[in-house]
Structure formats: structure tokens, C-alpha cells
Short mmCIF file of C-alpha atoms in Angstrom, two decimals:
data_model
loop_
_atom_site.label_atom_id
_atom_site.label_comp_id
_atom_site.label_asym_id
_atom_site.label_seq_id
_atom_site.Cartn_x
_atom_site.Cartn_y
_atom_site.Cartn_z
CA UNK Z 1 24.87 245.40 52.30
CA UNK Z 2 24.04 248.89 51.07
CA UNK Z 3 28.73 249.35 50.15
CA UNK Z 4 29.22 251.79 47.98
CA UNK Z 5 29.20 250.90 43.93
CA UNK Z 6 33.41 251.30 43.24
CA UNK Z 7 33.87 253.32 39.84
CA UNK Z 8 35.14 251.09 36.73
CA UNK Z 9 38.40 251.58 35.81
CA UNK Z 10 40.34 251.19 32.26
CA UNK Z 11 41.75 247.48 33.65
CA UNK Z 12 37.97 246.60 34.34
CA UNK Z 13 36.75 247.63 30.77
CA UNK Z 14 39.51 245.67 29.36
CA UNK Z 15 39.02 242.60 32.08
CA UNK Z 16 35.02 243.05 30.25
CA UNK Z 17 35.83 242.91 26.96
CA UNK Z 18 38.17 240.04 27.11
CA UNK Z 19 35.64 237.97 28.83
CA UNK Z 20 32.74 239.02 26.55
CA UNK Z 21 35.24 238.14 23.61
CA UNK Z 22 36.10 234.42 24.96
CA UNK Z 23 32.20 233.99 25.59
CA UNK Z 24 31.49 234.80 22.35
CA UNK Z 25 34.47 232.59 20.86
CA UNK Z 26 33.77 229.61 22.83
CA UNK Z 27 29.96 229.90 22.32
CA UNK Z 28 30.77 230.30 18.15
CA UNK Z 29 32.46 226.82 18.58
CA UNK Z 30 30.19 225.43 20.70
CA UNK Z 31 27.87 225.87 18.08
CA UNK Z 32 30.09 224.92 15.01
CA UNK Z 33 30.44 221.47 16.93
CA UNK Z 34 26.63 221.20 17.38
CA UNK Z 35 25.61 221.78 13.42
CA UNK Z 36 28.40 219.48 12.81
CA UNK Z 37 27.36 216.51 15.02
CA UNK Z 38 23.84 217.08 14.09
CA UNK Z 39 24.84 216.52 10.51
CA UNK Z 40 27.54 213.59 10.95
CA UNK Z 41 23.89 211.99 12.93
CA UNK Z 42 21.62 212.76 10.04
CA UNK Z 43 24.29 211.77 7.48
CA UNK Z 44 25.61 208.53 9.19
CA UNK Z 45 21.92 207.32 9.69
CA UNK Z 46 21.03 207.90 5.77
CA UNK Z 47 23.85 206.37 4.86
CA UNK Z 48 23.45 202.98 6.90
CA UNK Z 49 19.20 203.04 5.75
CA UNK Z 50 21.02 203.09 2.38
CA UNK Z 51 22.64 200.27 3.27
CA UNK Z 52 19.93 198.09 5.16
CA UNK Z 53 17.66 198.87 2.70
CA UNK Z 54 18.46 196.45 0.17
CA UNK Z 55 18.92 193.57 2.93
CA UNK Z 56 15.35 194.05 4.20
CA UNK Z 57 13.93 193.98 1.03
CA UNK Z 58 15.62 190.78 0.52
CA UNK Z 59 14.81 189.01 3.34
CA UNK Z 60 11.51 189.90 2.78
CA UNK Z 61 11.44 188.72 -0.68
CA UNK Z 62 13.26 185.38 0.82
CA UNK Z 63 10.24 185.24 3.59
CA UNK Z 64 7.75 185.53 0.78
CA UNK Z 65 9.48 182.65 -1.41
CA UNK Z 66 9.42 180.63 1.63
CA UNK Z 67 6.19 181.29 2.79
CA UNK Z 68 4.67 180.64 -1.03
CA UNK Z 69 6.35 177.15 -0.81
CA UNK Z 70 5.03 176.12 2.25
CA UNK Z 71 1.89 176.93 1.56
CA UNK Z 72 2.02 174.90 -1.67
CA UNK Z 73 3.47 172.08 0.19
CA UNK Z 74 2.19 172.35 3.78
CA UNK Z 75 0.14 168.87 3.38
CA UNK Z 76 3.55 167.17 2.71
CA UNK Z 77 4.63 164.79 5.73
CA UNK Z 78 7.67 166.20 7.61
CA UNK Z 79 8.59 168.53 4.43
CA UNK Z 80 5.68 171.04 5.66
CA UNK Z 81 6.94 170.81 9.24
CA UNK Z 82 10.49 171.56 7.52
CA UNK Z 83 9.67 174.69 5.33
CA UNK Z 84 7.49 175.99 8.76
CA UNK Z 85 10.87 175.99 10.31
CA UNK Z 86 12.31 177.97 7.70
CA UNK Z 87 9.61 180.31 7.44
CA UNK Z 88 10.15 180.80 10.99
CA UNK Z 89 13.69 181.37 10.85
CA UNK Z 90 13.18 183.94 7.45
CA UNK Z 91 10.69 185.92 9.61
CA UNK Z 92 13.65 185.86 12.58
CA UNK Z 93 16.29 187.34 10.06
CA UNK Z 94 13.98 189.87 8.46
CA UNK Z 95 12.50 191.01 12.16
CA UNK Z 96 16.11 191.29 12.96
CA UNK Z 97 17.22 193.39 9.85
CA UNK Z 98 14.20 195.82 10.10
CA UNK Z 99 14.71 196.02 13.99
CA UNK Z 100 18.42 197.38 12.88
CA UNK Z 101 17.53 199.74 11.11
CA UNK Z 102 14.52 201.05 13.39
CA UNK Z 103 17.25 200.96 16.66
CA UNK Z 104 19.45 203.01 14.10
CA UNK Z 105 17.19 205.17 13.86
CA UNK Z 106 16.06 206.35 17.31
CA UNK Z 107 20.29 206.61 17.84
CA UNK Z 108 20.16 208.98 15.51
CA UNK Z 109 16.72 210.79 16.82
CA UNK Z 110 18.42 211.01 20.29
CA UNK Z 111 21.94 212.61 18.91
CA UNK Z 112 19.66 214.68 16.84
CA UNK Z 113 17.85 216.20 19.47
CA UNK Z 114 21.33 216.10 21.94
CA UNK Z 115 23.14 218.48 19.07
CA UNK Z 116 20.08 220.43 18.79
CA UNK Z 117 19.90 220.93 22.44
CA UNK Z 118 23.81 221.91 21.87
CA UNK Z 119 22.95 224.15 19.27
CA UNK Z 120 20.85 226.15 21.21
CA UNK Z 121 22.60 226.62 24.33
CA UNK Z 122 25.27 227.66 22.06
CA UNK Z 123 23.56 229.96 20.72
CA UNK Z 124 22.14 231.36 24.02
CA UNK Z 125 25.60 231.43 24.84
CA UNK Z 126 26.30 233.72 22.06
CA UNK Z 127 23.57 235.94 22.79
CA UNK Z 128 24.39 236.74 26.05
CA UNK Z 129 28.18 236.82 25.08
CA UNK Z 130 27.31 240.07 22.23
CA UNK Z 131 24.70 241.29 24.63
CA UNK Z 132 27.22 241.63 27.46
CA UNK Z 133 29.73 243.19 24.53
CA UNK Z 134 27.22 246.04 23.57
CA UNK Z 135 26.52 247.04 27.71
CA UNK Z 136 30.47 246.85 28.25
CA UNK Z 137 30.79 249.11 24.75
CA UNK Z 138 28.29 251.96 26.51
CA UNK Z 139 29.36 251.29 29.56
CA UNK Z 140 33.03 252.29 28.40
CA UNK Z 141 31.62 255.39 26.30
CA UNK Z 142 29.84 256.96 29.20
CA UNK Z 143 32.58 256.12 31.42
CA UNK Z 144 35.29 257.74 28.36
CA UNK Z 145 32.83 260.55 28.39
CA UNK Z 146 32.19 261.22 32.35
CA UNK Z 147 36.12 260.93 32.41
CA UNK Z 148 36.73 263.59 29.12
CA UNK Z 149 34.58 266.04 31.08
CA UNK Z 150 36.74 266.06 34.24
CA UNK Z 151 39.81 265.64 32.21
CA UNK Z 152 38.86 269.02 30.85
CA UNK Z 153 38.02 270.60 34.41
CA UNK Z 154 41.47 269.19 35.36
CA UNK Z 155 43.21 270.54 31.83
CA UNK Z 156 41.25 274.16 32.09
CA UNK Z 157 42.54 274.94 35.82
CA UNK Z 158 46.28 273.58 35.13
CA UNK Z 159 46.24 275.89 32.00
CA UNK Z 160 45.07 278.63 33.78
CA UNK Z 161 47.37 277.82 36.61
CA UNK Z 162 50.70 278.34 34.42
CA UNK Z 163 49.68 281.18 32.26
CA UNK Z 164 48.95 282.91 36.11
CA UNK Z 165 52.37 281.45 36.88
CA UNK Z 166 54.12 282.46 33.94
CA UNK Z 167 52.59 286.01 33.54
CA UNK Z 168 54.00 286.97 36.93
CA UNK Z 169 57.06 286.09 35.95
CA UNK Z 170 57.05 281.97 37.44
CA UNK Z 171 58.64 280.37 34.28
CA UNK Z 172 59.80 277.53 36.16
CA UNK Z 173 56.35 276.79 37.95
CA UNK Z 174 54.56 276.89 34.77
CA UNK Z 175 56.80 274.90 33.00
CA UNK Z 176 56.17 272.05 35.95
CA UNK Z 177 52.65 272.40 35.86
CA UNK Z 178 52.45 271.71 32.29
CA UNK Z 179 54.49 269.04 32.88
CA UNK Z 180 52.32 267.51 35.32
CA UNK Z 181 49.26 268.07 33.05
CA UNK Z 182 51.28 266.30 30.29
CA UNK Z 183 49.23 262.94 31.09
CA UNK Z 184 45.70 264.88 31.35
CA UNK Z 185 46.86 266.44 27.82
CA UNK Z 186 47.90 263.51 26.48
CA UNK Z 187 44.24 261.51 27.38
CA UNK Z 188 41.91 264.27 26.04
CA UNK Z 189 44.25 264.26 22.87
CA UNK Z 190 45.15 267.77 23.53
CA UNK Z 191 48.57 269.29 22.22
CA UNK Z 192 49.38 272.45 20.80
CA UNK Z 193 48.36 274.22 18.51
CA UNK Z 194 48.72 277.04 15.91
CA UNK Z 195 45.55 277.01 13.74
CA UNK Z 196 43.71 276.47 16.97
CA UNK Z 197 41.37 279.12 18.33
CA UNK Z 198 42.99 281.64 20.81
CA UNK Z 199 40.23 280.56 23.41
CA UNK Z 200 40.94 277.28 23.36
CA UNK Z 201 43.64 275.29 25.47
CA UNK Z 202 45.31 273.63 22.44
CA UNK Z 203 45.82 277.43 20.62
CA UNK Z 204 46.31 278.46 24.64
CA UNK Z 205 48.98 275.97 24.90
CA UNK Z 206 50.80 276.80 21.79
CA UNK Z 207 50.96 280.04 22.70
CA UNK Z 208 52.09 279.67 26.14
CA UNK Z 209 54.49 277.24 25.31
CA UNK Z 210 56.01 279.59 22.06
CA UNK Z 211 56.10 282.49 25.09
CA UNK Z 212 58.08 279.94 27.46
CA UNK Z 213 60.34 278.81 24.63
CA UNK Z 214 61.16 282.63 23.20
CA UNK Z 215 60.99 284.51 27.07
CA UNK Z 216 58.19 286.55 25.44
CA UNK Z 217 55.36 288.26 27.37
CA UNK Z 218 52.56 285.61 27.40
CA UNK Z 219 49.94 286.52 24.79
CA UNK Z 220 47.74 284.03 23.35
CA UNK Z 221 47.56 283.84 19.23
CA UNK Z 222 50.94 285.94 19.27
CA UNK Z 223 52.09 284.12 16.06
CA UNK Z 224 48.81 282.86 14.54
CA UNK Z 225 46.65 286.21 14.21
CA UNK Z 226 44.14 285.35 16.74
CA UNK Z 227 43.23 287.79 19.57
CA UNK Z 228 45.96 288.49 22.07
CA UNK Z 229 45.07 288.07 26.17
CA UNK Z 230 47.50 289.70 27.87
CA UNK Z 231 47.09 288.32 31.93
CA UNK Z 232 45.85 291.47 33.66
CA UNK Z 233 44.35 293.45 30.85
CA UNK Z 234 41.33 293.08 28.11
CA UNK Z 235 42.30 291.45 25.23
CA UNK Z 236 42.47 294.28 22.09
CA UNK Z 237 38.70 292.89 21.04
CA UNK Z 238 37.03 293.60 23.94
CA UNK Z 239 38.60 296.98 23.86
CA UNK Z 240 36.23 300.04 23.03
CA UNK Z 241 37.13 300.76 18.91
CA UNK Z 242 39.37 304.19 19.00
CA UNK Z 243 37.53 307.42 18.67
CA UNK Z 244 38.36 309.04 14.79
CA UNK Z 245 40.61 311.44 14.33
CA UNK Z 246 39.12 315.44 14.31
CA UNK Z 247 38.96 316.13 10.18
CA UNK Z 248 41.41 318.39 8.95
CA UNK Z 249 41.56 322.26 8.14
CA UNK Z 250 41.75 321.52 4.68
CA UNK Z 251 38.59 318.97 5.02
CA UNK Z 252 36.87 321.67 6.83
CA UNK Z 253 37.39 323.99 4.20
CA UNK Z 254 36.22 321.67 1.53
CA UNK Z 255 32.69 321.13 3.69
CA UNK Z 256 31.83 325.22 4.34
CA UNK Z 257 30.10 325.15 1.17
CA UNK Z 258 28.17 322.35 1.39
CA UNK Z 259 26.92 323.24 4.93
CA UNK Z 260 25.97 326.89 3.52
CA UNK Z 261 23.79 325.07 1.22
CA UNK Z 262 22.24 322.93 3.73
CA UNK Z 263 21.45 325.90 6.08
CA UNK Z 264 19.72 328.07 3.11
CA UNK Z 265 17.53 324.97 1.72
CA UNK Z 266 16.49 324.34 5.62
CA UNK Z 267 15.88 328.11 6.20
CA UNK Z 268 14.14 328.25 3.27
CA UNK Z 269 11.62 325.18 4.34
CA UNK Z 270 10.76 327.05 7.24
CA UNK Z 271 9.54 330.36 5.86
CA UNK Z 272 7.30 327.63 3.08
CA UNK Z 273 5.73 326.36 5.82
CA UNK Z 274 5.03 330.19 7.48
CA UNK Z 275 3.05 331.07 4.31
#
């Protein structure tokens, strides 16, 4: 039916990857078995042609001597008859020896081709084993970075839940919210931090934690030199810079002169330009 697709879980990803693992395990000695009973084949038929060999060729040579004295002595009586009986039974024994060897050899043909049939569902086996292991390896890094992304939503609102909670004066309820984010903290791999920026939850949750240990007034970067964000009010940089102080009777003093000087060049400009 059209049933909703259920999400994977961590169990699932590891159910994946220990069946992809035993595919590609069994399919690695599947195939180890399959080279080596393709080789025992090849090896044990060699080995018995290098024994038959040297039988054939003597039976052949023992046909030939056989054959060479009844043809010398075929017109002989009963002793022609005689060596065309053992011709007959030389040409049995070599038929016999070469048939051995030829019925050894299309055994070996047929566990040939059975261990090379072996060897390659083996190795389809393997295929599909690492091809399944790559889909389940970006199927679990989309699905570790789908989950990082909420795990951040979920980290972001419980921070900003117990700095509200512990800015009006809830030390108890923040302290159980961070609690209960401990888990969401612990997956993202966040924990505090002092060298961390002031915007960011671990330098957030150093701070807030420092405040909660010491029963200070919650301001981020208090200890590290970072900006402070004190709930309720702008942060000292995002505050307008102060104005400067009005100079001093002395330093206005110490300028007359200068401003005389200025006034008589610019009056002095102005009649120039008259002419």
C-alpha cells in the first residue's frame, strides 16, 4: 500500500552494517574456496597427465613392437593369428590408458568451470555486499546530518530556555533544563566552553553554567573577554560608542591662537578673490 516510509534509526544503521559486513565476509570466502578448488582441479589434473603420460607412450611403443612383428610374421600358421590377438589386446590397453587420461580431463574441465562459476557468484556477492556498505555509509551521514540539524534546533531553544529561566531568577529550572538537554549536548558533542565564542552555545554554556555555579548575574563571556549579554539589555557592542568628553579650559586656551590664524588666512582669501 501507499504506508508511510518509518525513519531509520541508530539500531537500523547498525542492523545494516552488520549485515553488509557478513555479506562481504562470507562472499570473500566464498571466493577464497573457488580460486582454491579451481587450482587443486588444474593442479590434480597436471599432475595425473604427468603421470599417464609415460604409460601411454609405452603402450604405444608396445602396440608398435607388436604390430611390426606381426606384420613380419603374419604368413606364419597359427603364430600370425597369435600376434593378431596381441595386437588386439595392445590396442585395448593403450585405448584404455589414453581414454584415462581424456575422462581425466573433462573431470577437471567440469570442476573448472563449477569453481569458476563459484568464483563469480562470489564475487557478485562481494559487489553487492560493498555496494550495499557505501548506500548504508550515506545513508547514515545524511541521516547523522538531518539529525545534527534538529539536535541543534532542540540544543538552541533549551539554551535559551535556561538563560530566560535563570536571568529571572529560576536557578533551579535552568539547572533541570540543562539537565534534560545533557543527552542533546552530549550527541552534537557540545560542552562548555571558555575559548568558545560568546554567541555560541558551548561559550553560552560555559558561561551560564560559571553564573549558576558562582550565583552571578548571567552574562555570557564573563570570564573569557568576549562580549557580555545581559538578558533584557544590549550587549556593551551593540551599544552606541560614548560621546567624548568637552576639551578642557586649558586645551581651549592652547587652540585660541591657532583658530585666530585660521580666521585671518580665510578672511584674507576672501578679499583675494574681491580684487
Amino acid at each position: 500500500g501507499g504506508g508511510k516510509k518509518e525513519k531509520m534509526t541508530e539500531k537500523d544503521f547498525d542492523k545494516l552494517d552488520a549485515e553488509w559486513k557478513s555479506m562481504i565476509e562470507k562472499g570473500q570466502s566464498a571466493l577464497t574456496t573457488a580460486r582454491k578448488l579451481k587450482e587443486e582441479a588444474k593442479t590434480e589434473f597436471l599432475e595425473f597427465e604427468k603421470e599417464q603420460d609415460p604409460i601411454i607412450t609405452a603402450d604405444r611403443a608396445a602396440l608398435f613392437d607388436i604390430q611390426a612383428q606381426r606384420d613380419q610374421w603374419y604368413w606364419v600358421p597359427f603364430y600370425g593369428q597369435m600376434l593378431d590377438d596381441e595386437v588386439a589386446v595392445a590396442q585395448d590397453k593403450l585405448d584404455k590408458s589414453v581414454e584415462s587420461l581424456e575422462s581425466k580431463r573433462r573431470m577437471s574441465i567440469v570442476k573448472i568451470a563449477d569453481a569458476e562459476a563459484d568464483i563469480k557468484a562470489a564475487e557478485t556477492q562481494v559487489e553487492e555486499a560493498y555496494a550495499l556498505k557505501y548506500a548504508a555509509i550515506r545513508q547514515r551521514r545524511d541521516y547523522k546530518t538531518s539529525r545534527a540539524k534538529v539536535l541543534l534546533l532542540d540544543a538552541q531553544a533549551a539554551m535559551r530556555q535556561a538563560e530566560v529561566a535563570y536571568g529571572g531568577g529560576k536557578k533551579e529550572t535552568a539547572i533541570a533544563v540543562l539537565e534534560d538537554a545533557q543527552g542533546i549536548f552530549d550527541e552534537l558533542g557540545v560542552f562548555p566552553d571558555s575559548k568558545a565564542s560568546a554567541m555560541s552555545i558551548p561559550g553560552r554554556l560555559y558561561d551560564l553554567k560559571k553564573c549558576i555555579d558562582t550565583g552571578a548575574e548571567y552574562r555570557t563571556g564573563s570570564l573569557t573577554g568576549t562580549q557580555y549579554i545581559v538578558l533584557g539589555q544590549k550587549s556593551p557592542a551593540m551599544q552606541p560608542p560614548p560621546p567624548p568628553p568637552p576639551p578642557s579650559p586649558e586645551a581651549r586656551r592652547e587652540w585660541r591662537p591657532l583658530f585666530l590664524i585660521i580666521f585671518l588666512l580665510t578672511i584674507k582669501e576672501i578679499i583675494i578673490e574681491k580684487k
